[in-house]
PDB file of C-alpha atoms in Angstrom:
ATOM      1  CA  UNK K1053       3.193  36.912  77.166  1.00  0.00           C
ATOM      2  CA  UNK K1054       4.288  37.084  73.610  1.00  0.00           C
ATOM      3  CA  UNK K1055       2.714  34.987  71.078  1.00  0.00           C
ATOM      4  CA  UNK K1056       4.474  34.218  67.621  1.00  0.00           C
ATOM      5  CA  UNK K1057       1.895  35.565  65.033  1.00  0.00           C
ATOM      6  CA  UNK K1058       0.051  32.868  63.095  1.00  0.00           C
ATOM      7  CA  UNK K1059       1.595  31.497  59.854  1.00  0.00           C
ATOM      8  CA  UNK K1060      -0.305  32.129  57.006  1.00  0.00           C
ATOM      9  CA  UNK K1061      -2.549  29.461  55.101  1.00  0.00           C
ATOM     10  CA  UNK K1062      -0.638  27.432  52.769  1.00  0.00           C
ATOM     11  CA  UNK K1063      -2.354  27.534  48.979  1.00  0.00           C
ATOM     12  CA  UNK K1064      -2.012  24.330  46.770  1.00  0.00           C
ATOM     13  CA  UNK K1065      -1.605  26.272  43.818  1.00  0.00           C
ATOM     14  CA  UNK K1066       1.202  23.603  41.618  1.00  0.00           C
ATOM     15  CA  UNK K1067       1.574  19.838  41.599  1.00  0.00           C
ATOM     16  CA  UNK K1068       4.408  17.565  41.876  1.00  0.00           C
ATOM     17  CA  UNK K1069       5.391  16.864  38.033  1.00  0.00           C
ATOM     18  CA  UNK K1070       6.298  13.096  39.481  1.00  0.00           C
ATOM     19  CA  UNK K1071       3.145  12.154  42.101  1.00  0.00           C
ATOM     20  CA  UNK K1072       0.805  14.832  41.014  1.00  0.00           C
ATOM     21  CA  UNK K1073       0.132  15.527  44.586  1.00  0.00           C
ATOM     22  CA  UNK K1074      -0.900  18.975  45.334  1.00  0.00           C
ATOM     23  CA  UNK K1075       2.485  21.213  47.080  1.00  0.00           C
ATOM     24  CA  UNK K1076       2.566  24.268  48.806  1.00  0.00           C
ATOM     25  CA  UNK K1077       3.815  27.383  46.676  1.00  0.00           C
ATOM     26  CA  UNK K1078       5.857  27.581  50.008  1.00  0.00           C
ATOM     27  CA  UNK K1079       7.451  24.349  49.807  1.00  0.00           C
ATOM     28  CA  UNK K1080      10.318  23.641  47.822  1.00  0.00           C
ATOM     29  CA  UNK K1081       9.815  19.516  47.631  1.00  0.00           C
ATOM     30  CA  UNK K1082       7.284  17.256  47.187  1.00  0.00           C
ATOM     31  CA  UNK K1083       5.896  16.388  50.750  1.00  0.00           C
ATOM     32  CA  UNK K1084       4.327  12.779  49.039  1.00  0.00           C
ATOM     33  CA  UNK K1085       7.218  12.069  47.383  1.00  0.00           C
ATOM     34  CA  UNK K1086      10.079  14.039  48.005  1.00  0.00           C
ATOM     35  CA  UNK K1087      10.661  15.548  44.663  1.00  0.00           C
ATOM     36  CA  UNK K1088      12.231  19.030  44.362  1.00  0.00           C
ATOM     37  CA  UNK K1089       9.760  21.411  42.696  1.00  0.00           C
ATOM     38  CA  UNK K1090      11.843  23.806  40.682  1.00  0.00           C
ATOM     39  CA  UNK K1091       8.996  25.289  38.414  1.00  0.00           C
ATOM     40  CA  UNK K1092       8.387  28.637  40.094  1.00  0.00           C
ATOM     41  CA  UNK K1093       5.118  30.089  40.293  1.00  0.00           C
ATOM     42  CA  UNK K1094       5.727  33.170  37.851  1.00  0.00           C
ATOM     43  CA  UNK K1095       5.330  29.847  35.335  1.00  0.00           C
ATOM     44  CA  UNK K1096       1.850  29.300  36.033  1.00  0.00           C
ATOM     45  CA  UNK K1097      -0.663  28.318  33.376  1.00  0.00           C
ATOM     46  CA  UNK K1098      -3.471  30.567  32.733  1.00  0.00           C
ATOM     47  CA  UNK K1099      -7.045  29.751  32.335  1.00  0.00           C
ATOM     48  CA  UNK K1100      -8.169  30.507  28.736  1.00  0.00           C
ATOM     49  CA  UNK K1101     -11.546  31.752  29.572  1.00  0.00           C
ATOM     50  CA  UNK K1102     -11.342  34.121  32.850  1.00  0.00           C
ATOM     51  CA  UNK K1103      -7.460  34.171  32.441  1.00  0.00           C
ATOM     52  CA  UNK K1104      -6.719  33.217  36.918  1.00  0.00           C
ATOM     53  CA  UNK K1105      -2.874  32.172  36.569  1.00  0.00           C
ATOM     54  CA  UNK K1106      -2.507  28.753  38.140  1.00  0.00           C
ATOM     55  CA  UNK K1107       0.053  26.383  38.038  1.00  0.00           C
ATOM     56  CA  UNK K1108      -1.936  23.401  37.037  1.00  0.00           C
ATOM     57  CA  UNK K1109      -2.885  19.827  37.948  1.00  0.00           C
ATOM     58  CA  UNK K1110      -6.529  20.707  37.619  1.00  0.00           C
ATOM     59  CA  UNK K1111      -8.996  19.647  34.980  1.00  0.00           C
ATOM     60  CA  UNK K1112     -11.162  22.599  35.056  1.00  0.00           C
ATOM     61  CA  UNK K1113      -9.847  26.182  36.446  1.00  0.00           C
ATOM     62  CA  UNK K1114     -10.555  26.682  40.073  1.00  0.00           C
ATOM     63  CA  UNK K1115     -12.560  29.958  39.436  1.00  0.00           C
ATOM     64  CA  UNK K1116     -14.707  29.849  36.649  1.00  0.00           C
ATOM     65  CA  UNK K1117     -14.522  25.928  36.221  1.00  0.00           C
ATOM     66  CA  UNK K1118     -13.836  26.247  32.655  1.00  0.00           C
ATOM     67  CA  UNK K1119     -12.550  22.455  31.186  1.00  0.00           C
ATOM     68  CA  UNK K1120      -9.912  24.008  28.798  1.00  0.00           C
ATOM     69  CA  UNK K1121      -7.355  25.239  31.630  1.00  0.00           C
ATOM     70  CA  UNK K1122      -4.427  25.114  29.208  1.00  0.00           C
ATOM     71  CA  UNK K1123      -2.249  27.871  27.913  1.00  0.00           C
ATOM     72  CA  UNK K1124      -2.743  28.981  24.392  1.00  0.00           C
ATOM     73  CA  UNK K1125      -0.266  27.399  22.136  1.00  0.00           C
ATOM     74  CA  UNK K1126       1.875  30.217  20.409  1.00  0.00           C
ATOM     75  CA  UNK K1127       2.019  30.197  16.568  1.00  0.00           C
ATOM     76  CA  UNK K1128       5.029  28.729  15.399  1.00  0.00           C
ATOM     77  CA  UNK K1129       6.877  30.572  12.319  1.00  0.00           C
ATOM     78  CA  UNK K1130       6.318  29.414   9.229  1.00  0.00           C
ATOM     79  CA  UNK K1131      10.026  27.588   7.946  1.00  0.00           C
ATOM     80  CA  UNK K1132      11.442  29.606   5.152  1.00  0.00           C
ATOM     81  CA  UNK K1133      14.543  29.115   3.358  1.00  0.00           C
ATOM     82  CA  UNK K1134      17.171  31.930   2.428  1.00  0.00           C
ATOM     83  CA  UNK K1135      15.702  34.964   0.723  1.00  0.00           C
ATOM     84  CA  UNK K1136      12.341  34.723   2.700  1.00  0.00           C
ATOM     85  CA  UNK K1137      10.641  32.005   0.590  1.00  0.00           C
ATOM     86  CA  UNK K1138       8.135  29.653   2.476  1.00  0.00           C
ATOM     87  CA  UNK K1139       8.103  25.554   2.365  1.00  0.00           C
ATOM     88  CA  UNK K1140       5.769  23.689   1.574  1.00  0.00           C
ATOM     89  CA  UNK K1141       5.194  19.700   1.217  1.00  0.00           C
ATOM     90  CA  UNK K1142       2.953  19.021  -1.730  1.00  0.00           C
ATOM     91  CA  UNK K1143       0.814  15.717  -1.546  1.00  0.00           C
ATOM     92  CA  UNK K1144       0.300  14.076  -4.794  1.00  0.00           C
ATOM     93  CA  UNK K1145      -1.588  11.274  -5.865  1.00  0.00           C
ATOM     94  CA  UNK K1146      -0.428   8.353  -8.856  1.00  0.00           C
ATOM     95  CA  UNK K1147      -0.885  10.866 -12.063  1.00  0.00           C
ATOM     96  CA  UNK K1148       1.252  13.862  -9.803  1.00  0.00           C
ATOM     97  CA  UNK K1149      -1.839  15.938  -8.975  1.00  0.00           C
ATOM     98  CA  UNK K1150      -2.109  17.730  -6.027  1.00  0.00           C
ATOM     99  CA  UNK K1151      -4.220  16.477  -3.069  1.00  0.00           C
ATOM    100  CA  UNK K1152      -3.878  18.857  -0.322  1.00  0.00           C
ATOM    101  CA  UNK K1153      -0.352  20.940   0.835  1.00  0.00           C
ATOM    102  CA  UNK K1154       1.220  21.135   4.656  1.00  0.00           C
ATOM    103  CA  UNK K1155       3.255  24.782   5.008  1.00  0.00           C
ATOM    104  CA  UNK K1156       6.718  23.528   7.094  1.00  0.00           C
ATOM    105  CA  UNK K1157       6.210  25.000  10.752  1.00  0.00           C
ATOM    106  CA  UNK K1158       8.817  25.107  13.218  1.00  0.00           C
ATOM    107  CA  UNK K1159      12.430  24.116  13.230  1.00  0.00           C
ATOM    108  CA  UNK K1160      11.507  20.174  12.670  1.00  0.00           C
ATOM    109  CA  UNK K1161       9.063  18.215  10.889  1.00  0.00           C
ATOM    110  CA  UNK K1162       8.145  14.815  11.089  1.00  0.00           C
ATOM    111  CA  UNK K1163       5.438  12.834   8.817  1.00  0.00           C
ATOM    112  CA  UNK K1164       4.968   9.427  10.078  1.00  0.00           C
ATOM    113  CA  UNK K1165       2.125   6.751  10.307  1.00  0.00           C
ATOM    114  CA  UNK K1166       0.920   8.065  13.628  1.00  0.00           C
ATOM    115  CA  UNK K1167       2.307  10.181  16.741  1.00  0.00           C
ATOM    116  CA  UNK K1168       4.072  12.396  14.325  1.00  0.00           C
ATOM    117  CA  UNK K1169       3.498  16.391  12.832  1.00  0.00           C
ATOM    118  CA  UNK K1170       2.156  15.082   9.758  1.00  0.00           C
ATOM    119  CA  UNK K1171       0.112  11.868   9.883  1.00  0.00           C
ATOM    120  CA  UNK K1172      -1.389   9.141   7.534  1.00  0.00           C
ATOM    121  CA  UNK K1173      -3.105   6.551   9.794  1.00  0.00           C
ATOM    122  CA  UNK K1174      -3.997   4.499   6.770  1.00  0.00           C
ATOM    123  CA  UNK K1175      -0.663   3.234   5.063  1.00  0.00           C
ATOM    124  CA  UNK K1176       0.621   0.568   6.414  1.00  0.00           C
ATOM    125  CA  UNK K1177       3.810   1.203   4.276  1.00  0.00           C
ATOM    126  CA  UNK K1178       4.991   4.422   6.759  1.00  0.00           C
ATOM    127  CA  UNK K1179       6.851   3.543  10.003  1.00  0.00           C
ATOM    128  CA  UNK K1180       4.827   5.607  13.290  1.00  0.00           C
ATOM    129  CA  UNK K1181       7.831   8.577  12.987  1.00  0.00           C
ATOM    130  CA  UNK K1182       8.848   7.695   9.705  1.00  0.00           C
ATOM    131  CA  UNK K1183      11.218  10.455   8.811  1.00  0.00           C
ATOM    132  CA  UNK K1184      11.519  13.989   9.504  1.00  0.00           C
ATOM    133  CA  UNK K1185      12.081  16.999   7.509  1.00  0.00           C
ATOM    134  CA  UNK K1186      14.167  20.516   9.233  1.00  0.00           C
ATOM    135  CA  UNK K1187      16.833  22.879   8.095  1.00  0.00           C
ATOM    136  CA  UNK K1188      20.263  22.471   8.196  1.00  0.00           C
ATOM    137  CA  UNK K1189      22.800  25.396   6.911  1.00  0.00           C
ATOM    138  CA  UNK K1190      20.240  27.032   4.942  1.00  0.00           C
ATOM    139  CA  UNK K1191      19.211  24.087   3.227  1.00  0.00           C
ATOM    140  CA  UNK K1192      16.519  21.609   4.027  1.00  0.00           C
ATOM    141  CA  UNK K1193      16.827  18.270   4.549  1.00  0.00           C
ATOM    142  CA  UNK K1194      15.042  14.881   4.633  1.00  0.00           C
ATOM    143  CA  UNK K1195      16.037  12.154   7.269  1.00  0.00           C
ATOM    144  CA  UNK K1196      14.970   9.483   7.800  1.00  0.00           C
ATOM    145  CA  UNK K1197      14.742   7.931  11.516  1.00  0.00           C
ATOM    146  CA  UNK K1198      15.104   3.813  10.934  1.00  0.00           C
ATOM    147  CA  UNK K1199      12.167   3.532   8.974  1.00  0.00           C
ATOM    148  CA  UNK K1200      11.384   0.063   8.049  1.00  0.00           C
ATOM    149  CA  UNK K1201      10.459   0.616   4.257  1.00  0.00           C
ATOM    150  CA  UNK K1202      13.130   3.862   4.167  1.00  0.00           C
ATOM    151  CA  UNK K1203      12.789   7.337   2.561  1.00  0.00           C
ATOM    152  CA  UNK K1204      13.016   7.414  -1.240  1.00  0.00           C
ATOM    153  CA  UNK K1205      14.708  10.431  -3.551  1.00  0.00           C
ATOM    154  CA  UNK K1206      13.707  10.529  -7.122  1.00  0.00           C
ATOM    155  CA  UNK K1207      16.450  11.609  -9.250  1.00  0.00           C
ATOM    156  CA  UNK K1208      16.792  14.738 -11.909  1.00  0.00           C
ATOM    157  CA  UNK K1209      20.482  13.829 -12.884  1.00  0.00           C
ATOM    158  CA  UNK K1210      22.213  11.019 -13.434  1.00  0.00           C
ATOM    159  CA  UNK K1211      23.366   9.343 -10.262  1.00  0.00           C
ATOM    160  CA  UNK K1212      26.777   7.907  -9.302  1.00  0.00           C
ATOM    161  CA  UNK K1213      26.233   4.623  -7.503  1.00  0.00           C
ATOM    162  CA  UNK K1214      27.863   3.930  -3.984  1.00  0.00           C
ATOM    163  CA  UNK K1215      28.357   0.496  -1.983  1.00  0.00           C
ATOM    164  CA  UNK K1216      25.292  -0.209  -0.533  1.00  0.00           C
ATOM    165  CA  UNK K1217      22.893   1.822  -2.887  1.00  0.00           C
ATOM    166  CA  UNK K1218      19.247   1.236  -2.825  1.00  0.00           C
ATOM    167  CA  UNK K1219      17.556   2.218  -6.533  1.00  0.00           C
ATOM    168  CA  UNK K1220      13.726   2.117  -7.128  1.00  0.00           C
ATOM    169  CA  UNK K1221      13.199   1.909 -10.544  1.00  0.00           C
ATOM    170  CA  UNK K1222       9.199   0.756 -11.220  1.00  0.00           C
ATOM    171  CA  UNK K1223       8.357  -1.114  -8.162  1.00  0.00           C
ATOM    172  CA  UNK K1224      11.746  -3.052  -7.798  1.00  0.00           C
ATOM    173  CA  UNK K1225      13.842  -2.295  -5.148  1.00  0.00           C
ATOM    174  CA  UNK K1226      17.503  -3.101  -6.256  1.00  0.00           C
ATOM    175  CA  UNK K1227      20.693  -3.678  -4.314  1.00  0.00           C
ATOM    176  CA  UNK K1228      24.112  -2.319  -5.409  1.00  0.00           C
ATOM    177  CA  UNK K1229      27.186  -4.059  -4.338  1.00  0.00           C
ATOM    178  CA  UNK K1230      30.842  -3.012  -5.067  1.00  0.00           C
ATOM    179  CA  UNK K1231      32.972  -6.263  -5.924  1.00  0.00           C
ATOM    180  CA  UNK K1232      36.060  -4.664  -6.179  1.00  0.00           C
ATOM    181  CA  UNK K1233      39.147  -5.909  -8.553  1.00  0.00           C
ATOM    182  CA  UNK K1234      39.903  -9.549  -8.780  1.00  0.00           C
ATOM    183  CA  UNK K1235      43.438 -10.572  -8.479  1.00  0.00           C
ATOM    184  CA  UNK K1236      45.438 -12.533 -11.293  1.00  0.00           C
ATOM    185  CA  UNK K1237      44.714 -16.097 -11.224  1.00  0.00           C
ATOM    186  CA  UNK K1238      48.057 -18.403 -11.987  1.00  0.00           C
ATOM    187  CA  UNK K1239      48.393 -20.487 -14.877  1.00  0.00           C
ATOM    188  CA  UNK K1240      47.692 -24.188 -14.481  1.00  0.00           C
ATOM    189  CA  UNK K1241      50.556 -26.353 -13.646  1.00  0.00           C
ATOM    190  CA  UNK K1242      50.613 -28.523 -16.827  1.00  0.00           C
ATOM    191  CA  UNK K1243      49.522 -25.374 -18.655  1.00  0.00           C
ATOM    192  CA  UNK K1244      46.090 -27.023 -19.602  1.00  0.00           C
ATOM    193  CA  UNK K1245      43.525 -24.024 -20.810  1.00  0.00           C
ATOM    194  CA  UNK K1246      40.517 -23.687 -19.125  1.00  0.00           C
ATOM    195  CA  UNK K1247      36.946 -23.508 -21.336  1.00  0.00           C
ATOM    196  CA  UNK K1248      34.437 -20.830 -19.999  1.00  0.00           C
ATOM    197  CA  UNK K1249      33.421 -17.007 -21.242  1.00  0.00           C
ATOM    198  CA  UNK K1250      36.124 -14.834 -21.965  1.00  0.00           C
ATOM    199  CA  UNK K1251      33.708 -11.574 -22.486  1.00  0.00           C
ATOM    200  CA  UNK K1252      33.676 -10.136 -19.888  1.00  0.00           C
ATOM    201  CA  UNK K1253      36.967 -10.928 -18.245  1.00  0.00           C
ATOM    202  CA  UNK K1254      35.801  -9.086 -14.644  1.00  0.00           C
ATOM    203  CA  UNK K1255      32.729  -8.319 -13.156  1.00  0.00           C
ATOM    204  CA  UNK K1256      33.185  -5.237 -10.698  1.00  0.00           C
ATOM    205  CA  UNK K1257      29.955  -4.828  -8.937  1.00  0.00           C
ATOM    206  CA  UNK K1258      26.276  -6.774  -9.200  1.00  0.00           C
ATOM    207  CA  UNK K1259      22.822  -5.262  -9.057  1.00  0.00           C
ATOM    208  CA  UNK K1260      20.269  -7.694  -6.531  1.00  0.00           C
ATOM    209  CA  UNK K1261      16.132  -7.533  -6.841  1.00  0.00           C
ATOM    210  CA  UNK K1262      15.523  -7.572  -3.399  1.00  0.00           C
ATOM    211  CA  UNK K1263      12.408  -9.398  -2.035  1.00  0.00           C
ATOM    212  CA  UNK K1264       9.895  -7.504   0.831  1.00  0.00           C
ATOM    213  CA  UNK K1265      11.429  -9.929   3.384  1.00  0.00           C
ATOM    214  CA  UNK K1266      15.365  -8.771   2.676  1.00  0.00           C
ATOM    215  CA  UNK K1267      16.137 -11.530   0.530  1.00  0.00           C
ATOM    216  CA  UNK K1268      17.918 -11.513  -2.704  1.00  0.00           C
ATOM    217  CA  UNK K1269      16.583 -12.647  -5.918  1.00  0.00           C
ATOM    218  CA  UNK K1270      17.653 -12.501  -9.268  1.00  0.00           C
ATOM    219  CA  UNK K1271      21.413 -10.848  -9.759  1.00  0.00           C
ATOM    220  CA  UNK K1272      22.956  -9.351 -12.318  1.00  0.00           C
ATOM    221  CA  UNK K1273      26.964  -8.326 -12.816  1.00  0.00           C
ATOM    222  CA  UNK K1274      28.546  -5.042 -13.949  1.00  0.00           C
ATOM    223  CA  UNK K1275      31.786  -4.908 -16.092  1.00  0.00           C
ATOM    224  CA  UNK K1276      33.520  -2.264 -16.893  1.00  0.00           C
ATOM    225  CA  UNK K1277      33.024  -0.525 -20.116  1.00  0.00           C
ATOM    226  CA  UNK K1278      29.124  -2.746 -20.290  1.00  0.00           C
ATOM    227  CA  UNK K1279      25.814  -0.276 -19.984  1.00  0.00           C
ATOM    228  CA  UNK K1280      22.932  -2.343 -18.707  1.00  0.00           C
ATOM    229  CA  UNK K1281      19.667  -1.333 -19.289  1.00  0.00           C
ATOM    230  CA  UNK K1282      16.337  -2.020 -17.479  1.00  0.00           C
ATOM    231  CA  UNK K1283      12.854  -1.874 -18.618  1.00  0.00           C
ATOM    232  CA  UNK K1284       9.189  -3.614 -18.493  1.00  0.00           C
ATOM    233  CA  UNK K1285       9.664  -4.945 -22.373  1.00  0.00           C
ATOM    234  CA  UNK K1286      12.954  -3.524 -23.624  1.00  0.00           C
ATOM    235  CA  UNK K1287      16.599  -3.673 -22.057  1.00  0.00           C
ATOM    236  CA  UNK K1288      18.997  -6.454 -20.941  1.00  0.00           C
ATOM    237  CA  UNK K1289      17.197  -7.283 -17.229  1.00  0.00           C
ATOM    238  CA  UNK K1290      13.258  -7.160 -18.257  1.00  0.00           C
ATOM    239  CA  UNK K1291      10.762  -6.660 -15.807  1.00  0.00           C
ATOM    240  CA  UNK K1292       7.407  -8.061 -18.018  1.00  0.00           C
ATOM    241  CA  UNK K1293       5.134  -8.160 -14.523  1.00  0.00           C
ATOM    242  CA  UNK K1294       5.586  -4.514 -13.805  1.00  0.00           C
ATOM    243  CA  UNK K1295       3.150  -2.313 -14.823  1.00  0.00           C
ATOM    244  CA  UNK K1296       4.837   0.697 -13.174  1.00  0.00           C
ATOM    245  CA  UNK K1297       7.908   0.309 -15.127  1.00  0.00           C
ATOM    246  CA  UNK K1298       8.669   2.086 -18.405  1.00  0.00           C
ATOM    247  CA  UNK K1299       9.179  -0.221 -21.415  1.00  0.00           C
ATOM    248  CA  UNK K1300      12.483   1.321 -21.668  1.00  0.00           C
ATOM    249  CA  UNK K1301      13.134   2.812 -17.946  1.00  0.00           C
ATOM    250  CA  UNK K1302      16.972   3.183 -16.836  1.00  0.00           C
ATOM    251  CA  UNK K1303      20.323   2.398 -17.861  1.00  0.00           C
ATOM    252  CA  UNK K1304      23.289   1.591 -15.504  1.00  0.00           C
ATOM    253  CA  UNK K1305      26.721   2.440 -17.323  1.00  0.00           C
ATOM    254  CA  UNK K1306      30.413   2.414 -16.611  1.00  0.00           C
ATOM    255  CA  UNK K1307      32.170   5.129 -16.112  1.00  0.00           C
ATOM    256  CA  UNK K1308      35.837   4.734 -15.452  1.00  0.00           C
ATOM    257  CA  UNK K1309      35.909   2.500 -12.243  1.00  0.00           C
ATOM    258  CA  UNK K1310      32.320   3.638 -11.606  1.00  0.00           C
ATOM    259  CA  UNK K1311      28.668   2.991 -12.548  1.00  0.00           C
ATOM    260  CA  UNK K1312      26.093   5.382 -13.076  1.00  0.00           C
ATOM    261  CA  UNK K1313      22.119   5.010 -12.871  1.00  0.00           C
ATOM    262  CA  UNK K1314      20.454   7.174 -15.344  1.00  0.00           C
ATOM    263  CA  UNK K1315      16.338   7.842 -16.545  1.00  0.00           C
ATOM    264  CA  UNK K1316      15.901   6.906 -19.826  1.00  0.00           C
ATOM    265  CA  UNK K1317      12.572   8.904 -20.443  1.00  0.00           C
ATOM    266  CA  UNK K1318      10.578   6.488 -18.313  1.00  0.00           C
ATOM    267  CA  UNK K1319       7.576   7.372 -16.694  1.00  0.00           C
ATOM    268  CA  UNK K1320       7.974   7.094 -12.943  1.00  0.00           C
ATOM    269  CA  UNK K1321      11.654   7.954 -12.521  1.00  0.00           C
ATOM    270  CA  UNK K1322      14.085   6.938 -10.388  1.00  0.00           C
ATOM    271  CA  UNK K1323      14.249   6.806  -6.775  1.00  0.00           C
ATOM    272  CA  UNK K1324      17.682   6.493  -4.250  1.00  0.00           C
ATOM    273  CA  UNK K1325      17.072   5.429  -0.699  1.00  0.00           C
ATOM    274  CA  UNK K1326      18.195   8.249   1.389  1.00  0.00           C
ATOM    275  CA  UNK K1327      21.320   7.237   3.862  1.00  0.00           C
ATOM    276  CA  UNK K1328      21.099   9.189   6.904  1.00  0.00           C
ATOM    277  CA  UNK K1329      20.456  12.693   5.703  1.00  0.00           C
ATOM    278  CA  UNK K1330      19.307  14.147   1.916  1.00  0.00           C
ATOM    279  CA  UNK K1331      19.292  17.624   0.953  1.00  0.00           C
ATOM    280  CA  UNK K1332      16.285  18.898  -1.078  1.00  0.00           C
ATOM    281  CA  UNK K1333      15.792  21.332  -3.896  1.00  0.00           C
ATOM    282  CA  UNK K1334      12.827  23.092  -4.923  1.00  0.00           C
ATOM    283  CA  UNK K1335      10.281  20.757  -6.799  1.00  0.00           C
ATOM    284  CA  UNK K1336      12.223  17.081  -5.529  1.00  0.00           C
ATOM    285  CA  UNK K1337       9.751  14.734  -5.821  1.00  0.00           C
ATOM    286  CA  UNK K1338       9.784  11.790  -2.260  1.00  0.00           C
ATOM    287  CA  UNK K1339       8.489   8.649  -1.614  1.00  0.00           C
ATOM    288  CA  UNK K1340       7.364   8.283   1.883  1.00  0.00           C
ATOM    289  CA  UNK K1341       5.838   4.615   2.340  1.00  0.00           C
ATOM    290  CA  UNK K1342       2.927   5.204  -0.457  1.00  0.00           C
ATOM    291  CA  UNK K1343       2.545   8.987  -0.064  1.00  0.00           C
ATOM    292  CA  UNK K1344       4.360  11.011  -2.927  1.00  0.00           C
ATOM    293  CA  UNK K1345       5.333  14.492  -1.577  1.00  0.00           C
ATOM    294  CA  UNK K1346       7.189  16.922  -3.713  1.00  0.00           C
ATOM    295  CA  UNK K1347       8.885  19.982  -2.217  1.00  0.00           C
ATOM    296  CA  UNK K1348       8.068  24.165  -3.108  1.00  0.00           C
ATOM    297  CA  UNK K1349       9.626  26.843  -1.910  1.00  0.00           C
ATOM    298  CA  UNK K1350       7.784  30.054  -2.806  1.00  0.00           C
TER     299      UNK K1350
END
């Protein structure tokens, strides 16, 4: 009598990626769970030390119980921007010296508090994944991802303000708000005047000091053809209580229907809040909670 021959021993040589119960190479579902296993075999890790190819789910490998079963992490390329030069973030300390410099690797970057590429465990200012750096077009970019405390730009040019602008001139955060054109106002009835400043006749935007809960302080107005300027001891809006602001340090003036922030020598410059996206140049200078990182492309 004919006997069928006898199947051959299963191996358990993969795991279920939902139970982590050991499956069959010769089953095509989990038999715990039910999960389909679609990671083939051919995609089996390979021991570091003796190099036995197994598909995982074991601490140590099951031939020459060496603990780092794990495949060797490839070497990502180093980011580089058109023309072959390199990027790298410089960290700087309070007088702009160098501290220590991280070479961009891979397509995305992200520098954060903790659980990011770049890490800084000790400022409390940095969201986790505060923002993340990558190239777009040929250019790279700064975004920021929601950060609480947000991702700040210092300026090299002049800088035409926007509804909604956030400036950081010394350690002042600033609001800018458009107020738009007010309409006429009729005479009185009896044609009685009414007392009050005549100089300026319209304000068309305002400038808030905004408070580290969100709140609004102190407010001032912009008119057209008015330049306002801002300093520690010298200016229109003084700022006697901060040290890091210049004596003399910006100046906000009107141009046409628009206002413009500008550096007036001071020391620290000007930052803008990036909104959504920010492309960089060679030697920008950030502002990433309280690390200072300036960008180099060689």
């Amino acid at each position: 009598m004919n006997q069928n021959p006898a199947a051959p021993p299963r191996t358990t040589e993969r795991r279920c990626p939902s139970c982590a119960a050991p499956v069959p190479t010769d089953l095509p579902f989990c038999g715990s769970c039910g999960t389909r296993i679609t990671v083939p075999v051919a995609a089996a890790l390979t021991c570091n030390n003796c190099g036995r190819a197994d598909v995982g789910g074991n601490k140590f490998c099951p031939s020459c119980g060496h603990p780092a079963h794990l495949p060797t992490p490839r070497p990502m390329a180093a980011v580089v921007m058109p023309g072959g030069r390199a990027i790298t973030l410089v960290l700087l300390d309070r007088s702009a010296q160098e501290i220590s410099r991280f070479a961009l690797q891979g397509a995305v970057t992200t520098l954060g508090r903790n659980g990011a590429d770049l890490n800084f465990p000790d400022d409390g200012y940095l969201s986790p994944v505060h923002a993340q750096f990558l190239m777009v077009e040929g250019s790279l970019v700064v975004r920021d991802l929601g950060s609480r405390n947000g991702t700040w730009v210092y300026l090299d040019r002049p800088h035409r303000l926007v509804e909604g602008d956030m400036v950081l001139i010394g350690s002042q955060v600033l609001r800018y708000r458009r107020l738009g054109y007010p309409g006429p106002r009729p005479p009185e009835a009896d044609n009685t005047r009414r007392l009050g400043s005549l100089t300026p006749q319209t304000d068309m935007a305002n400038l808030a000091q905004i408070r580290s809960d969100g709140r609004a302080r102190d407010m001032v107005h912009l008119s057209p053809g008015r330049t306002l300027r801002i300093g520690r001891e010298q200016g229109d809006w003084q700022f006697p209580y901060d040290p890091s602001m210049s004596a003399l340090h910006a100046s906000i003036r009107s141009e046409d229907a628009d206002f413009v922030v500008a550096d007036e020598g001071s020391r620290n410059g000007i930052a803008i809040a990036v909104r959504s996206e920010y492309i960089l140049g060679d030697k920008t200078r950030l502002l990433l909670g309280d690390q200072m990182i300036r960008t180099e492309f060689a």
